[in-house]
PDB file of C-alpha atoms in Angstrom:
ATOM      1  CA  MET V   1    -180.322  56.333 216.049  1.00  0.00           C
ATOM      2  CA  THR V   2    -181.852  55.396 212.299  1.00  0.00           C
ATOM      3  CA  ALA V   3    -185.158  56.973 213.156  1.00  0.00           C
ATOM      4  CA  TYR V   4    -183.551  60.274 213.920  1.00  0.00           C
ATOM      5  CA  ALA V   5    -180.984  60.138 210.934  1.00  0.00           C
ATOM      6  CA  GLN V   6    -184.194  59.542 208.484  1.00  0.00           C
ATOM      7  CA  GLU V   7    -186.052  62.305 210.550  1.00  0.00           C
ATOM      8  CA  GLN V   8    -183.399  64.796 210.012  1.00  0.00           C
ATOM      9  CA  LEU V   9    -182.749  63.688 206.574  1.00  0.00           C
ATOM     10  CA  GLU V  10    -186.565  64.343 205.679  1.00  0.00           C
ATOM     11  CA  GLN V  11    -186.210  67.965 206.577  1.00  0.00           C
ATOM     12  CA  CYS V  12    -183.827  68.332 204.208  1.00  0.00           C
ATOM     13  CA  THR V  13    -185.502  70.027 200.723  1.00  0.00           C
ATOM     14  CA  ARG V  14    -182.247  70.052 198.831  1.00  0.00           C
ATOM     15  CA  LYS V  15    -181.011  67.112 197.616  1.00  0.00           C
ATOM     16  CA  SER V  16    -177.112  67.757 197.974  1.00  0.00           C
ATOM     17  CA  LYS V  17    -177.748  69.177 201.118  1.00  0.00           C
ATOM     18  CA  ARG V  18    -179.370  65.513 202.366  1.00  0.00           C
ATOM     19  CA  GLU V  19    -176.250  63.819 200.672  1.00  0.00           C
ATOM     20  CA  HIS V  20    -174.201  66.108 202.782  1.00  0.00           C
ATOM     21  CA  LEU V  21    -175.962  65.433 205.725  1.00  0.00           C
ATOM     22  CA  LEU V  22    -176.058  61.340 204.988  1.00  0.00           C
ATOM     23  CA  MET V  23    -172.452  61.301 204.919  1.00  0.00           C
ATOM     24  CA  ASP V  24    -172.424  63.333 208.351  1.00  0.00           C
ATOM     25  CA  LEU V  25    -174.893  61.390 210.019  1.00  0.00           C
ATOM     26  CA  ASN V  26    -172.499  57.977 208.564  1.00  0.00           C
ATOM     27  CA  MET V  27    -169.531  59.562 209.877  1.00  0.00           C
ATOM     28  CA  VAL V  28    -170.659  60.142 213.409  1.00  0.00           C
ATOM     29  CA  MET V  29    -172.430  56.467 213.510  1.00  0.00           C
ATOM     30  CA  ALA V  30    -168.863  54.359 212.037  1.00  0.00           C
ATOM     31  CA  VAL V  31    -166.799  57.115 214.017  1.00  0.00           C
ATOM     32  CA  PHE V  32    -168.722  58.070 217.340  1.00  0.00           C
ATOM     33  CA  VAL V  33    -171.318  55.857 218.236  1.00  0.00           C
ATOM     34  CA  LEU V  34    -170.263  52.265 216.683  1.00  0.00           C
ATOM     35  CA  PRO V  35    -167.254  52.538 218.443  1.00  0.00           C
ATOM     36  CA  MET V  36    -168.707  54.095 221.565  1.00  0.00           C
ATOM     37  CA  VAL V  37    -171.419  50.700 222.148  1.00  0.00           C
ATOM     38  CA  LEU V  38    -168.114  48.434 221.263  1.00  0.00           C
ATOM     39  CA  GLU V  39    -165.931  50.392 223.815  1.00  0.00           C
ATOM     40  CA  PHE V  40    -168.214  49.264 226.827  1.00  0.00           C
ATOM     41  CA  HIS V  41    -166.939  45.693 225.743  1.00  0.00           C
ATOM     42  CA  GLY V  42    -170.204  44.605 227.641  1.00  0.00           C
ATOM     43  CA  GLU V  43    -172.033  41.045 226.582  1.00  0.00           C
ATOM     44  CA  SER V  44    -174.314  42.477 224.351  1.00  0.00           C
ATOM     45  CA  SER V  45    -171.938  45.156 222.529  1.00  0.00           C
ATOM     46  CA  LYS V  46    -171.396  43.410 220.110  1.00  0.00           C
ATOM     47  CA  PRO V  47    -174.913  41.741 219.256  1.00  0.00           C
ATOM     48  CA  LEU V  48    -176.362  45.770 219.838  1.00  0.00           C
ATOM     49  CA  SER V  49    -173.738  47.071 217.304  1.00  0.00           C
ATOM     50  CA  GLU V  50    -174.260  44.039 214.491  1.00  0.00           C
ATOM     51  CA  CYS V  51    -178.102  45.218 214.732  1.00  0.00           C
ATOM     52  CA  MET V  52    -177.376  48.824 214.565  1.00  0.00           C
ATOM     53  CA  VAL V  53    -175.256  48.275 211.555  1.00  0.00           C
ATOM     54  CA  ALA V  54    -178.043  45.949 209.791  1.00  0.00           C
ATOM     55  CA  SER V  55    -180.820  48.416 210.717  1.00  0.00           C
ATOM     56  CA  TRP V  56    -178.449  51.433 209.190  1.00  0.00           C
ATOM     57  CA  LYS V  57    -177.741  49.538 206.044  1.00  0.00           C
ATOM     58  CA  LYS V  58    -181.586  48.414 205.969  1.00  0.00           C
ATOM     59  CA  GLN V  59    -182.222  52.266 205.933  1.00  0.00           C
ATOM     60  CA  PHE V  60    -179.845  53.351 203.741  1.00  0.00           C
ATOM     61  CA  PRO V  61    -178.893  50.440 201.626  1.00  0.00           C
ATOM     62  CA  LYS V  62    -176.260  52.479 199.420  1.00  0.00           C
ATOM     63  CA  ASN V  63    -174.006  53.420 202.878  1.00  0.00           C
ATOM     64  CA  ASN V  64    -171.984  50.356 203.548  1.00  0.00           C
ATOM     65  CA  ILE V  65    -171.102  51.447 207.420  1.00  0.00           C
ATOM     66  CA  GLN V  66    -169.068  49.015 209.509  1.00  0.00           C
ATOM     67  CA  ALA V  67    -168.958  48.544 213.406  1.00  0.00           C
ATOM     68  CA  ALA V  68    -165.160  49.582 214.450  1.00  0.00           C
ATOM     69  CA  ASP V  69    -163.953  49.589 217.931  1.00  0.00           C
ATOM     70  CA  PHE V  70    -161.620  52.874 218.966  1.00  0.00           C
ATOM     71  CA  SER V  71    -158.273  51.116 218.830  1.00  0.00           C
ATOM     72  CA  THR V  72    -158.885  50.025 215.628  1.00  0.00           C
ATOM     73  CA  ILE V  73    -159.813  53.143 214.006  1.00  0.00           C
ATOM     74  CA  GLU V  74    -156.924  54.630 215.463  1.00  0.00           C
ATOM     75  CA  ALA V  75    -154.572  52.493 214.348  1.00  0.00           C
ATOM     76  CA  GLY V  76    -156.395  53.153 211.160  1.00  0.00           C
ATOM     77  CA  PHE V  77    -155.905  57.009 211.472  1.00  0.00           C
ATOM     78  CA  HIS V  78    -152.069  56.227 212.437  1.00  0.00           C
ATOM     79  CA  LYS V  79    -151.679  53.998 209.417  1.00  0.00           C
ATOM     80  CA  ASN V  80    -153.581  56.507 207.272  1.00  0.00           C
ATOM     81  CA  TRP V  81    -152.422  59.785 208.502  1.00  0.00           C
ATOM     82  CA  CYS V  82    -152.027  61.353 205.236  1.00  0.00           C
ATOM     83  CA  TYR V  83    -155.702  61.217 204.053  1.00  0.00           C
ATOM     84  CA  ILE V  84    -155.572  64.522 201.370  1.00  0.00           C
ATOM     85  CA  THR V  85    -151.891  63.573 199.827  1.00  0.00           C
ATOM     86  CA  THR V  86    -153.244  59.798 199.849  1.00  0.00           C
ATOM     87  CA  ALA V  87    -156.203  60.909 197.853  1.00  0.00           C
ATOM     88  CA  VAL V  88    -153.923  63.317 195.412  1.00  0.00           C
ATOM     89  CA  CYS V  89    -152.002  59.920 195.183  1.00  0.00           C
ATOM     90  CA  ARG V  90    -154.780  57.847 194.124  1.00  0.00           C
ATOM     91  CA  THR V  91    -155.652  60.589 191.566  1.00  0.00           C
ATOM     92  CA  PHE V  92    -152.002  60.054 190.196  1.00  0.00           C
ATOM     93  CA  GLY V  93    -152.028  56.548 190.011  1.00  0.00           C
ATOM     94  CA  LYS V  94    -149.274  56.366 192.736  1.00  0.00           C
ATOM     95  CA  PRO V  95    -149.108  53.460 195.590  1.00  0.00           C
ATOM     96  CA  ASP V  96    -149.591  53.817 199.462  1.00  0.00           C
ATOM     97  CA  ASP V  97    -145.273  53.850 199.600  1.00  0.00           C
ATOM     98  CA  CYS V  98    -144.732  56.080 197.167  1.00  0.00           C
ATOM     99  CA  TYR V  99    -141.920  58.969 197.616  1.00  0.00           C
ATOM    100  CA  GLU V 100    -144.431  61.825 198.922  1.00  0.00           C
ATOM    101  CA  LEU V 101    -146.747  59.889 201.057  1.00  0.00           C
ATOM    102  CA  THR V 102    -143.487  58.220 202.576  1.00  0.00           C
ATOM    103  CA  THR V 103    -142.181  61.759 203.087  1.00  0.00           C
ATOM    104  CA  LEU V 104    -145.246  63.191 204.629  1.00  0.00           C
ATOM    105  CA  ARG V 105    -145.390  60.152 207.238  1.00  0.00           C
ATOM    106  CA  GLU V 106    -141.898  60.377 208.383  1.00  0.00           C
ATOM    107  CA  TYR V 107    -142.116  63.975 208.939  1.00  0.00           C
ATOM    108  CA  ARG V 108    -145.158  63.513 211.126  1.00  0.00           C
ATOM    109  CA  ASP V 109    -143.904  60.808 212.700  1.00  0.00           C
ATOM    110  CA  ASN V 110    -139.957  62.278 213.582  1.00  0.00           C
ATOM    111  CA  TYR V 111    -140.785  65.793 213.535  1.00  0.00           C
ATOM    112  CA  LEU V 112    -144.643  66.934 214.128  1.00  0.00           C
ATOM    113  CA  ALA V 113    -145.469  64.073 216.725  1.00  0.00           C
ATOM    114  CA  GLU V 114    -142.549  65.461 219.085  1.00  0.00           C
ATOM    115  CA  SER V 115    -143.355  69.010 218.110  1.00  0.00           C
ATOM    116  CA  PRO V 116    -144.922  71.008 220.712  1.00  0.00           C
ATOM    117  CA  GLY V 117    -148.579  70.826 220.157  1.00  0.00           C
ATOM    118  CA  GLY V 118    -148.057  68.325 217.144  1.00  0.00           C
ATOM    119  CA  GLU V 119    -150.119  65.446 218.813  1.00  0.00           C
ATOM    120  CA  GLU V 120    -152.859  68.181 219.121  1.00  0.00           C
ATOM    121  CA  LEU V 121    -152.406  69.018 215.399  1.00  0.00           C
ATOM    122  CA  ILE V 122    -152.276  65.181 214.330  1.00  0.00           C
ATOM    123  CA  LEU V 123    -155.629  64.591 216.576  1.00  0.00           C
ATOM    124  CA  GLU V 124    -157.581  67.933 214.722  1.00  0.00           C
ATOM    125  CA  TYR V 125    -156.237  66.178 211.168  1.00  0.00           C
ATOM    126  CA  TYR V 126    -157.596  62.756 212.218  1.00  0.00           C
ATOM    127  CA  ASP V 127    -160.819  64.848 212.554  1.00  0.00           C
ATOM    128  CA  LYS V 128    -161.328  67.319 210.037  1.00  0.00           C
ATOM    129  CA  ALA V 129    -159.084  65.137 206.955  1.00  0.00           C
ATOM    130  CA  PRO V 130    -161.554  62.256 206.300  1.00  0.00           C
ATOM    131  CA  SER V 131    -164.913  64.470 205.694  1.00  0.00           C
ATOM    132  CA  ILE V 132    -162.633  66.418 203.324  1.00  0.00           C
ATOM    133  CA  VAL V 133    -161.908  63.894 201.115  1.00  0.00           C
ATOM    134  CA  LYS V 134    -165.159  62.578 201.178  1.00  0.00           C
ATOM    135  CA  HIS V 135    -166.659  66.001 200.630  1.00  0.00           C
ATOM    136  CA  ILE V 136    -163.903  66.527 197.502  1.00  0.00           C
ATOM    137  CA  ASP V 137    -164.653  62.820 196.372  1.00  0.00           C
ATOM    138  CA  GLN V 138    -168.420  63.539 195.574  1.00  0.00           C
ATOM    139  CA  GLN V 139    -167.727  66.646 193.437  1.00  0.00           C
ATOM    140  CA  PRO V 140    -167.880  65.749 189.903  1.00  0.00           C
ATOM    141  CA  ASP V 141    -164.260  67.256 189.151  1.00  0.00           C
ATOM    142  CA  ALA V 142    -163.101  65.508 191.980  1.00  0.00           C
ATOM    143  CA  ALA V 143    -159.597  64.880 190.235  1.00  0.00           C
ATOM    144  CA  SER V 144    -159.009  68.170 189.056  1.00  0.00           C
ATOM    145  CA  ILE V 145    -159.694  69.528 192.233  1.00  0.00           C
ATOM    146  CA  TYR V 146    -156.569  67.121 193.949  1.00  0.00           C
ATOM    147  CA  ARG V 147    -154.061  67.838 191.102  1.00  0.00           C
ATOM    148  CA  SER V 148    -155.042  71.687 192.195  1.00  0.00           C
ATOM    149  CA  ILE V 149    -154.224  70.775 195.677  1.00  0.00           C
ATOM    150  CA  TRP V 150    -151.359  68.903 194.587  1.00  0.00           C
ATOM    151  CA  ASP V 151    -149.743  72.022 192.831  1.00  0.00           C
ATOM    152  CA  GLU V 152    -151.001  74.736 195.749  1.00  0.00           C
ATOM    153  CA  TRP V 153    -150.166  72.851 198.629  1.00  0.00           C
ATOM    154  CA  LEU V 154    -148.499  69.360 198.944  1.00  0.00           C
ATOM    155  CA  SER V 155    -145.968  70.155 196.217  1.00  0.00           C
ATOM    156  CA  PRO V 156    -144.863  73.003 198.020  1.00  0.00           C
ATOM    157  CA  CYS V 157    -144.575  71.008 201.273  1.00  0.00           C
ATOM    158  CA  ILE V 158    -142.543  68.100 199.910  1.00  0.00           C
ATOM    159  CA  SER V 159    -139.828  70.846 198.654  1.00  0.00           C
ATOM    160  CA  MET V 160    -140.090  72.855 202.551  1.00  0.00           C
ATOM    161  CA  ILE V 161    -139.324  68.909 204.144  1.00  0.00           C
ATOM    162  CA  GLU V 162    -136.416  68.382 201.743  1.00  0.00           C
ATOM    163  CA  ASP V 163    -135.178  71.985 202.232  1.00  0.00           C
ATOM    164  CA  GLY V 164    -135.282  71.509 206.101  1.00  0.00           C
ATOM    165  CA  ARG V 165    -138.242  74.484 206.461  1.00  0.00           C
ATOM    166  CA  LYS V 166    -139.970  71.854 208.392  1.00  0.00           C
ATOM    167  CA  GLU V 167    -141.704  74.733 210.415  1.00  0.00           C
ATOM    168  CA  GLU V 168    -142.922  76.734 207.316  1.00  0.00           C
ATOM    169  CA  CYS V 169    -144.199  73.150 205.681  1.00  0.00           C
ATOM    170  CA  LEU V 170    -146.304  72.690 208.643  1.00  0.00           C
ATOM    171  CA  GLU V 171    -147.692  76.424 208.264  1.00  0.00           C
ATOM    172  CA  HIS V 172    -148.378  75.500 204.787  1.00  0.00           C
ATOM    173  CA  TYR V 173    -149.984  72.306 205.564  1.00  0.00           C
ATOM    174  CA  VAL V 174    -152.306  73.710 208.407  1.00  0.00           C
ATOM    175  CA  ASP V 175    -153.333  76.455 205.974  1.00  0.00           C
ATOM    176  CA  MET V 176    -154.375  73.619 203.278  1.00  0.00           C
ATOM    177  CA  VAL V 177    -156.186  71.751 206.028  1.00  0.00           C
ATOM    178  CA  HIS V 178    -158.299  75.156 206.623  1.00  0.00           C
ATOM    179  CA  THR V 179    -158.997  76.164 203.673  1.00  0.00           C
ATOM    180  CA  LEU V 180    -160.292  72.789 202.169  1.00  0.00           C
ATOM    181  CA  GLN V 181    -162.457  72.898 204.928  1.00  0.00           C
ATOM    182  CA  LYS V 182    -163.888  75.471 204.122  1.00  0.00           C
ATOM    183  CA  GLU V 183    -164.292  74.919 201.144  1.00  0.00           C
ATOM    184  CA  TYR V 184    -165.607  71.494 201.083  1.00  0.00           C
ATOM    185  CA  PHE V 185    -167.293  70.831 204.196  1.00  0.00           C
ATOM    186  CA  HIS V 186    -168.892  73.454 205.455  1.00  0.00           C
ATOM    187  CA  SER V 187    -171.050  72.025 208.045  1.00  0.00           C
ATOM    188  CA  VAL V 188    -167.653  72.212 210.060  1.00  0.00           C
ATOM    189  CA  LYS V 189    -166.660  75.371 211.516  1.00  0.00           C
TER     190      LYS V 189
END
């Protein structure tokens, strides 16, 4: 996998394209390849994943991937469902248990997860949001971007939830994810 990744990166002539590709490759390695190896639960699964991580870190020393199994990753996703809101709140210096994050987590757990198609939307969000945030974090004006996300998307969603307009909030939040995906994560279709 390391050799393949290096080969793909060498084909990129632009630095920014290489950085984006490396981020995507890191994500594939950390979220799919390593968990798949550990999911086998064989005698060699853990040593193999450790060897793969060591090889990756040797080839790409600035990247700190770690091996985790699917259940660990899923638990982290459930805890951190509000990736984009977390990034916005971090910009404002708000804690993980702030009103905004608590409101959106309760909305997820008490409304969205129980709605038809809600679980699928949550899984789609898990798939896209971490990469969107990573791409925004690489922008020189990331703090400004997060402030505009608050103004345009999240503050209105919070108001909609407070007003009981839960379906409207859902539509607005889905639009936000798709808009941010197009703008900051060009390799996702």
